[in-house]
CSV table of C-alpha atoms in Angstrom, one decimal:
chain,number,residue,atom,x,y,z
I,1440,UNK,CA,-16.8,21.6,-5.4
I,1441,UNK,CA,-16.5,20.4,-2.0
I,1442,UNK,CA,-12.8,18.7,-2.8
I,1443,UNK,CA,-11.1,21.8,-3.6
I,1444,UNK,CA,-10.9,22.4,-0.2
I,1445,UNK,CA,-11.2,19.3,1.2
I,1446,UNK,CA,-8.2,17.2,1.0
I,1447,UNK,CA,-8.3,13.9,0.7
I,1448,UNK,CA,-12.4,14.1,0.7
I,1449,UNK,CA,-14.2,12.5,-2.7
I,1450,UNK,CA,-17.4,13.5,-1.4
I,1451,UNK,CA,-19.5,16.4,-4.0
I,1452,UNK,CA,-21.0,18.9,-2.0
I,1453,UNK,CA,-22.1,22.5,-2.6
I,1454,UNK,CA,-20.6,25.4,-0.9
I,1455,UNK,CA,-23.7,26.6,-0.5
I,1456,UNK,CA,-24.4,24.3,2.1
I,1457,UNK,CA,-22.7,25.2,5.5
I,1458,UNK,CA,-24.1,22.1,7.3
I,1459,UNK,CA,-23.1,19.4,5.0
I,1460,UNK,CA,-19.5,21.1,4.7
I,1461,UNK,CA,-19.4,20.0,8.0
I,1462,UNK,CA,-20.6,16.9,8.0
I,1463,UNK,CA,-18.3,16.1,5.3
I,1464,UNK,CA,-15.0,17.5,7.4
I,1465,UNK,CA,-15.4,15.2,10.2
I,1466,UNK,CA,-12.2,14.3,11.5
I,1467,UNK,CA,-11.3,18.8,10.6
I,1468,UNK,CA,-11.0,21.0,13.3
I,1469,UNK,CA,-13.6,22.7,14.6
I,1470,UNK,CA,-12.4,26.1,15.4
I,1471,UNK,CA,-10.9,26.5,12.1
I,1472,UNK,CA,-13.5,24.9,10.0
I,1473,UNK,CA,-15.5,27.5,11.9
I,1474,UNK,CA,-13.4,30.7,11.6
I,1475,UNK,CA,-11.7,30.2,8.4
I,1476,UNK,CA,-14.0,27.6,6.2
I,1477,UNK,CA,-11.5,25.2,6.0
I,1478,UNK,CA,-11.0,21.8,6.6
I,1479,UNK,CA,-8.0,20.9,8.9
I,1480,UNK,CA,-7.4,17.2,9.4
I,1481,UNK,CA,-4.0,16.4,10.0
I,1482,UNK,CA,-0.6,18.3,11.8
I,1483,UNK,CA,1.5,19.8,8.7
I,1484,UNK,CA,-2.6,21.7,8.1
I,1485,UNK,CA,-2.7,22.5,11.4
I,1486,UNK,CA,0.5,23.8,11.9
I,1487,UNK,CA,0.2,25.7,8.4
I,1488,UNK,CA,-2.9,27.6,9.8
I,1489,UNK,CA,-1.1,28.1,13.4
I,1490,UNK,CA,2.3,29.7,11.7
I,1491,UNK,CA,-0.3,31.7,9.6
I,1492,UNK,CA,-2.2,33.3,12.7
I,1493,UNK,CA,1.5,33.9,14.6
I,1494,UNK,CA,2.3,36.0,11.1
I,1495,UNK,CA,-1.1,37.7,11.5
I,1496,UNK,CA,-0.1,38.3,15.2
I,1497,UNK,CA,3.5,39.6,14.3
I,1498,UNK,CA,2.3,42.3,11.8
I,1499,UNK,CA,-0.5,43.2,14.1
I,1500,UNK,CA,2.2,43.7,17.1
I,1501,UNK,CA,4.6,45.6,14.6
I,1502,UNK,CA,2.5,48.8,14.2
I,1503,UNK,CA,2.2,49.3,18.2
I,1504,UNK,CA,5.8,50.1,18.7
I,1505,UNK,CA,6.1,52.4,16.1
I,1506,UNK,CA,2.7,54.3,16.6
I,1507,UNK,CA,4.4,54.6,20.4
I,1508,UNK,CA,7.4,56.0,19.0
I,1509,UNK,CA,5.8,58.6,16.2
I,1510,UNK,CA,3.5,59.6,19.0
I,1511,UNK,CA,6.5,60.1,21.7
I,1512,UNK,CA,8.7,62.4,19.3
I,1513,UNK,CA,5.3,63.8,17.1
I,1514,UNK,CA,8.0,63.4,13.9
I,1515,UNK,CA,6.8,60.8,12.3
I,1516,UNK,CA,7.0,62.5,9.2
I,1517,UNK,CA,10.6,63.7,9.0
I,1518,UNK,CA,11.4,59.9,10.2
I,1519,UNK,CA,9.8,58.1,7.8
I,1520,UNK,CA,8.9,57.8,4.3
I,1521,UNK,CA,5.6,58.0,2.5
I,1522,UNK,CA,6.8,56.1,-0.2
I,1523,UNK,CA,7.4,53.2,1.8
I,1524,UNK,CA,3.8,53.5,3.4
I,1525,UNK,CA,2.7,53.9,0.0
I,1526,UNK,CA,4.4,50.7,-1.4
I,1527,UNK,CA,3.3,48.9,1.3
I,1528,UNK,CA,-0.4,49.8,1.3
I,1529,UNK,CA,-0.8,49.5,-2.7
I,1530,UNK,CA,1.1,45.9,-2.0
I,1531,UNK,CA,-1.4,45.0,0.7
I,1532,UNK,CA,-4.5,45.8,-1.4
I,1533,UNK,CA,-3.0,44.3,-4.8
I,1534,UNK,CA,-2.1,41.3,-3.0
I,1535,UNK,CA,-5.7,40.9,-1.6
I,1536,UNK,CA,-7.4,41.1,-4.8
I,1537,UNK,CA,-5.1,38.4,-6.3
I,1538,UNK,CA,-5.8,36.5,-3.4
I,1539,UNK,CA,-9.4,36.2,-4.0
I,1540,UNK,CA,-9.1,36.1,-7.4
I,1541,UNK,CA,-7.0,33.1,-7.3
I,1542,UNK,CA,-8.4,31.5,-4.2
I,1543,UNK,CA,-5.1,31.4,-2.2
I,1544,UNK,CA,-5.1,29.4,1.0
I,1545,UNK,CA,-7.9,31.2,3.5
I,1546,UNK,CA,-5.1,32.2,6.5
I,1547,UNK,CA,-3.8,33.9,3.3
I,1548,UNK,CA,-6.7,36.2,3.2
I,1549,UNK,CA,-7.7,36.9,6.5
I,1550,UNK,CA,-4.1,37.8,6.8
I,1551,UNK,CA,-3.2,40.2,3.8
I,1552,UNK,CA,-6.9,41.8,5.6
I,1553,UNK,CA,-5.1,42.6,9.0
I,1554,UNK,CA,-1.6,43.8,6.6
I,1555,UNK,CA,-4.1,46.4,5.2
I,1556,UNK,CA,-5.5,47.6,8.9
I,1557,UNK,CA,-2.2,47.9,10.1
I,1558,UNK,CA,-1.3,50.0,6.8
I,1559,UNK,CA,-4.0,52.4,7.9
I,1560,UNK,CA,-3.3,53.1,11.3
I,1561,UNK,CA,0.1,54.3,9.9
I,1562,UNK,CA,-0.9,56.1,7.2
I,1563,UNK,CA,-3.3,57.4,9.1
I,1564,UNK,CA,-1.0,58.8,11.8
I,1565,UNK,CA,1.3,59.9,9.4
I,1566,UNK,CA,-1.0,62.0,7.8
I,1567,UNK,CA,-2.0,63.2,11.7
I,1568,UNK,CA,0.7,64.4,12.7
I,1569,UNK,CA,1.9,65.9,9.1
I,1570,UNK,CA,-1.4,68.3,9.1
I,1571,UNK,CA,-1.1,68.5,12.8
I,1572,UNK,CA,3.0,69.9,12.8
I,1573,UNK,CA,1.3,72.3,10.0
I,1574,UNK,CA,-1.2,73.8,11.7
I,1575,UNK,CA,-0.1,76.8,13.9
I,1576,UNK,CA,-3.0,76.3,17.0
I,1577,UNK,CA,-4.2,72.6,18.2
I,1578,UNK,CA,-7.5,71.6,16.7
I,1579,UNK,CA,-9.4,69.3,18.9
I,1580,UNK,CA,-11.1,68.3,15.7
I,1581,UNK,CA,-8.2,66.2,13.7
I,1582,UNK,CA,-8.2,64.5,17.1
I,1583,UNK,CA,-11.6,63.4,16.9
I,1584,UNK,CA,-11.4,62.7,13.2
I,1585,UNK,CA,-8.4,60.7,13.6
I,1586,UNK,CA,-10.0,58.4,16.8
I,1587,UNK,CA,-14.0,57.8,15.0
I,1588,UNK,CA,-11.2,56.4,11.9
I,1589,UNK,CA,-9.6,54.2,13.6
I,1590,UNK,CA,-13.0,53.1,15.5
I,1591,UNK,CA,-14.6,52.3,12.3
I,1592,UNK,CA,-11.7,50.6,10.5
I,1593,UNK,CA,-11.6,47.9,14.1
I,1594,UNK,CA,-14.8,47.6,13.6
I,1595,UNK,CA,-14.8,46.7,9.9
I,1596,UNK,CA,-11.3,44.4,10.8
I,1597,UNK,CA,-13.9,42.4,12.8
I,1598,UNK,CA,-16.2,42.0,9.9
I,1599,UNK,CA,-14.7,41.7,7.1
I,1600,UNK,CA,-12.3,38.6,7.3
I,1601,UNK,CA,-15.2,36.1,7.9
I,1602,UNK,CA,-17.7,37.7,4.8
I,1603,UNK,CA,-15.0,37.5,2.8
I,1604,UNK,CA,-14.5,33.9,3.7
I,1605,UNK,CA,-18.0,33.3,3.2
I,1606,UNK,CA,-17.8,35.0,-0.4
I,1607,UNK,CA,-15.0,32.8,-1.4
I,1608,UNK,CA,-17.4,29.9,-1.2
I,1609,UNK,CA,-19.4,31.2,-3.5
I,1610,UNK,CA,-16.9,31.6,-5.8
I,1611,UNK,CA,-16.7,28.1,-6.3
I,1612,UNK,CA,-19.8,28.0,-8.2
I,1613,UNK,CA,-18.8,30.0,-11.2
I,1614,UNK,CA,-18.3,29.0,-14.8
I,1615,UNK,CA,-15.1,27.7,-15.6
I,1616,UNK,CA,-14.3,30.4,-18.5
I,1617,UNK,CA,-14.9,33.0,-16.0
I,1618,UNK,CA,-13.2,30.9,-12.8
I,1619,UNK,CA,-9.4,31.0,-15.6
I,1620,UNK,CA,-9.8,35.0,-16.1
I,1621,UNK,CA,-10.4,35.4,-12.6
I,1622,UNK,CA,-7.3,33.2,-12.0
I,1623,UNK,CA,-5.2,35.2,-14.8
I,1624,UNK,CA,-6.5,38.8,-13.3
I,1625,UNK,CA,-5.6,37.6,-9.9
I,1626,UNK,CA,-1.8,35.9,-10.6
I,1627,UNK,CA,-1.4,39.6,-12.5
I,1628,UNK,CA,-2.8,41.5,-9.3
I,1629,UNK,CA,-0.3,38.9,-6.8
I,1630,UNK,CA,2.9,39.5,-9.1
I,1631,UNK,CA,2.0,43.5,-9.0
I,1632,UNK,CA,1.9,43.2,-5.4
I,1633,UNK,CA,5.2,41.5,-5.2
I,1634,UNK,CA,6.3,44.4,-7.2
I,1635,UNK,CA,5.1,46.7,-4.7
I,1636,UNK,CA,6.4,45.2,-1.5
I,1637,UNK,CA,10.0,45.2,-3.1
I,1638,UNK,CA,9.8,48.7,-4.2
I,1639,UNK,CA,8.6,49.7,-0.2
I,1640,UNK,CA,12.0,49.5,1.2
I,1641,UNK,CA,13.9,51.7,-0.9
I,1642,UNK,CA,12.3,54.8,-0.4
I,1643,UNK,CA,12.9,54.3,3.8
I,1644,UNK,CA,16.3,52.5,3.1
I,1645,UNK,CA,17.2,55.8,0.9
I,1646,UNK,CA,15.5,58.2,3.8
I,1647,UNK,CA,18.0,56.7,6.9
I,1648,UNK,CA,20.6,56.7,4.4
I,1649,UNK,CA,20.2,60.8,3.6
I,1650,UNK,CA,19.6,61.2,7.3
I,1651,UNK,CA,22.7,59.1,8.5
I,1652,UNK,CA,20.0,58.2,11.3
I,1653,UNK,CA,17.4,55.9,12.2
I,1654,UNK,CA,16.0,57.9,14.8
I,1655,UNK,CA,12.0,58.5,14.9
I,1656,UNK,CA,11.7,55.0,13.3
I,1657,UNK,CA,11.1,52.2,15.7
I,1658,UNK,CA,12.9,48.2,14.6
I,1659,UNK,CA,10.5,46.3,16.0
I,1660,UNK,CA,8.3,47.7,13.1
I,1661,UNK,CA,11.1,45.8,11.1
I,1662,UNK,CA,12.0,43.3,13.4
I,1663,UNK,CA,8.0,41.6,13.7
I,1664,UNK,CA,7.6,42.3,9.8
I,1665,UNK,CA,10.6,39.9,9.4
I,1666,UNK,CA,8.9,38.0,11.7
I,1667,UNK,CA,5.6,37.6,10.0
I,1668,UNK,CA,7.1,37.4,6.7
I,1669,UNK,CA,9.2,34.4,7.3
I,1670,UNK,CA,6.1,32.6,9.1
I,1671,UNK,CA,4.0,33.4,6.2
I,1672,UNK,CA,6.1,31.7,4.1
I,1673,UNK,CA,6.9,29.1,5.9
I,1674,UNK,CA,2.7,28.3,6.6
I,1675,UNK,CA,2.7,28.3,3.1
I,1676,UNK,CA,5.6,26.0,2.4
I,1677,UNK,CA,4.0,23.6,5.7
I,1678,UNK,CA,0.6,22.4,3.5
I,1679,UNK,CA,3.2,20.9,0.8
I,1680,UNK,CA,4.0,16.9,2.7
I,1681,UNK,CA,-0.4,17.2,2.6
I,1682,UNK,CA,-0.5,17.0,-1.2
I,1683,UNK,CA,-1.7,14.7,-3.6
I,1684,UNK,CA,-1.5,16.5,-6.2
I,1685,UNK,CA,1.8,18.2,-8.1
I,1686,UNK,CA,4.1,19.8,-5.5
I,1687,UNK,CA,5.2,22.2,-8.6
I,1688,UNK,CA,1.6,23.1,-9.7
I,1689,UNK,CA,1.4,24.4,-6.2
I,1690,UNK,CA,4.8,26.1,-5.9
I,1691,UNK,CA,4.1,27.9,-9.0
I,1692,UNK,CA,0.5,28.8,-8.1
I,1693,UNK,CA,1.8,30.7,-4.4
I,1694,UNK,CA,4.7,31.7,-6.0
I,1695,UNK,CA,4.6,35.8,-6.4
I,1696,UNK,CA,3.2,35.7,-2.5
I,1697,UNK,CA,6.4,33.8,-1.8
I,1698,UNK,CA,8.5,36.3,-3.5
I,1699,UNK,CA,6.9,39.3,-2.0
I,1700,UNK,CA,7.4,38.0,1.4
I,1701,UNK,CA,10.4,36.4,1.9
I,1702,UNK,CA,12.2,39.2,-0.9
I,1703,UNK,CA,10.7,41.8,1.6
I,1704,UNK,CA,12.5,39.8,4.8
I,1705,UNK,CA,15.4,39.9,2.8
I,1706,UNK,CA,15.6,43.9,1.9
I,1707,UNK,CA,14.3,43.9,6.0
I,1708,UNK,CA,18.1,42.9,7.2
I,1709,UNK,CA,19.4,45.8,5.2
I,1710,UNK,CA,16.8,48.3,7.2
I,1711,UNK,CA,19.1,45.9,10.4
I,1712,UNK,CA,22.1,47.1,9.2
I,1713,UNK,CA,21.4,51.0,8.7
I,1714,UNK,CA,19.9,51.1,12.5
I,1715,UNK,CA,23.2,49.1,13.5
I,1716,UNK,CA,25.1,51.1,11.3
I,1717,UNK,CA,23.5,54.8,12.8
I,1718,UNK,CA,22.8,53.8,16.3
I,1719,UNK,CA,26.3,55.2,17.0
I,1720,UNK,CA,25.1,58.9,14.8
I,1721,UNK,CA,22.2,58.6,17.6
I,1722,UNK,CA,24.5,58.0,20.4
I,1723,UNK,CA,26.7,60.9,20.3
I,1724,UNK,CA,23.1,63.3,19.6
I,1725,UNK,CA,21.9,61.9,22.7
I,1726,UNK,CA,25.2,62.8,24.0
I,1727,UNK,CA,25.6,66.2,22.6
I,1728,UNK,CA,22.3,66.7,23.6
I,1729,UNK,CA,23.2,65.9,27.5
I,1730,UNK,CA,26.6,68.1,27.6
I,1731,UNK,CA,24.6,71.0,26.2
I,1732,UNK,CA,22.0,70.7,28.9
I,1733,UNK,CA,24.7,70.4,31.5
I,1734,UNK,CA,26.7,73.5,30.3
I,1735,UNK,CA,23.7,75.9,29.5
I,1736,UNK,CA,23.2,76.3,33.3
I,1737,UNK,CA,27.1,77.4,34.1
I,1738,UNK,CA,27.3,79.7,30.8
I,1739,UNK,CA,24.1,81.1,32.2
I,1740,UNK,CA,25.5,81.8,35.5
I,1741,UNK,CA,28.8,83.0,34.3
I,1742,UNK,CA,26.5,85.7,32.1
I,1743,UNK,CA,25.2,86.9,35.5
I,1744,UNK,CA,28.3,87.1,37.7
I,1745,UNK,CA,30.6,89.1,34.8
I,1746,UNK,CA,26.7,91.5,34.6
I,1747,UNK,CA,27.5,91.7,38.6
């Protein structure tokens, strides 16, 4: 029904019917009843759905600096760990499902859709540059591969957020004994995703601990996830003052997303401390590095005077 989505509306209309949806959400805003199906009528909304985008945003902006640094020192691999791409991928898709399942707020989905893009690109370059430090001649080929990928996953980011959106209306219209194990499959799917997103950290928190370095690894991967976990929370926590209904029934119904997010952000200030902690270990490299470069040169023309 209409009211499940519609706050404060009494009116009973079928989701299959785009037009009177609208009509119905008059005083809503149009660019998000547009975009994201849902209708916005007053500020705490609003700003839930705004705080939701700059999360989106802030895990969008988090892969750039790190696909800049993997391809600057083509290391990627030594630097970081698969396990926490793994973790974070599985969490991303798990945490989809039970989204859907469960209906979750729609800024919810569209989001966890761009968390799983961003996953891709650095798997995907992981994976690059692992086959391509392997391989003993270039191959113009992976390169290829490796852009028509990413072509075809922007192209399907474009896509997909807005189907799925349309899908979750017609959701609505199924029986209630198959709406409740939908609902139970998908609180299963968002608790396993919580699991998940915990468990990503270790593995690269354990990987700068063996290296005593943070180096190949870029913090503003860290720094925006913080950053878009703590706004995804907090657009989640914004829609409570809108409710009419229990505050706890709606607590407990976002509650594994909460966990996931804001027990990631704090694991996140750990991954803070090690690149505090090692940027020292990286300072005296860079410094080795320099003296070497300076003293090869006078070693090499000693060499050639004691020859003379």
């Amino acid at each position: 029904m209409a009211t499940a989505r519609f706050p404060g509306k009494s009116v009973n209309a079928s989701w299959n019917s785009p037009t009177l949806d609208r009509l119905v959400c008059v005083n809503g805003t149009p660019w998000i009843l547009y975009l994201l199906e849902e209708c916005v009528d007053n500020m705490w909304q609003y700003s839930s759905v705004v705080i939701g985008l700059l999360s989106m945003f802030c895990f969008l902006l988090s892969t750039l600096p790190q696909v800049h640094e993997s391809y600057k020192n083509a290391k990627v691999d030594e630097a970081m760990s698969f396990g926490f791409l793994f973790f974070l991928f599985s969490g991303d898709v798990t945490s989809f499902v039970g989204c859907y399942l469960t209906r979750q707020l729609p800024i919810q989905v569209v989001t966890v859709v761009f968390y799983i893009f961003t996953d891709l690109i650095l798997i995907s370059q992981f994976i690059y540059y692992k086959i391509k430090n392997n391989l003993s001649r270039k191959s113009p080929v992976l390169k290829w591969l490796c852009f028509l990928w990413c072509f075809t996953a922007t192209l399907l980011l474009l896509v997909l957020p807005k189907l799925i959106i349309e899908n979750l209306k017609n959701k609505e219209s199924l029986g209630p004994s198959s709406s409740k194990t939908s609902e139970v499959s998908g609180y299963v799917c968002g608790y396993l995703a919580t699991v998940f997103y915990l468990s990503s950290r270790f593995p690269q928190l354990y990987k700068n601990f063996q290296r005593k370095s943070t180096e190949g690894t870029s913090y503003l991967l860290f720094a925006l996830a913080m950053m878009g976990n703590g706004t995804y929370g907090l657009s989640i926590i914004m829609v409570l003052p809108t409710l009419k209904d229990s505050k706890q029934k709606f607590i407990i119904k976002h509650l594994a997303w909460l966990i996931g997010s804001q027990g990631v952000l704090v694991l996140d200030f750990f991954v803070t401390i090690q690149f505090v902690l090692y940027r020292k270990n990286k300072s005296a490299k860079r410094y080795t590095t320099l003296v070497s470069l300076e003293v090869e040169p006078l070693l090499c023309e000693e060499e050639e005077l004691s020859i003379l």
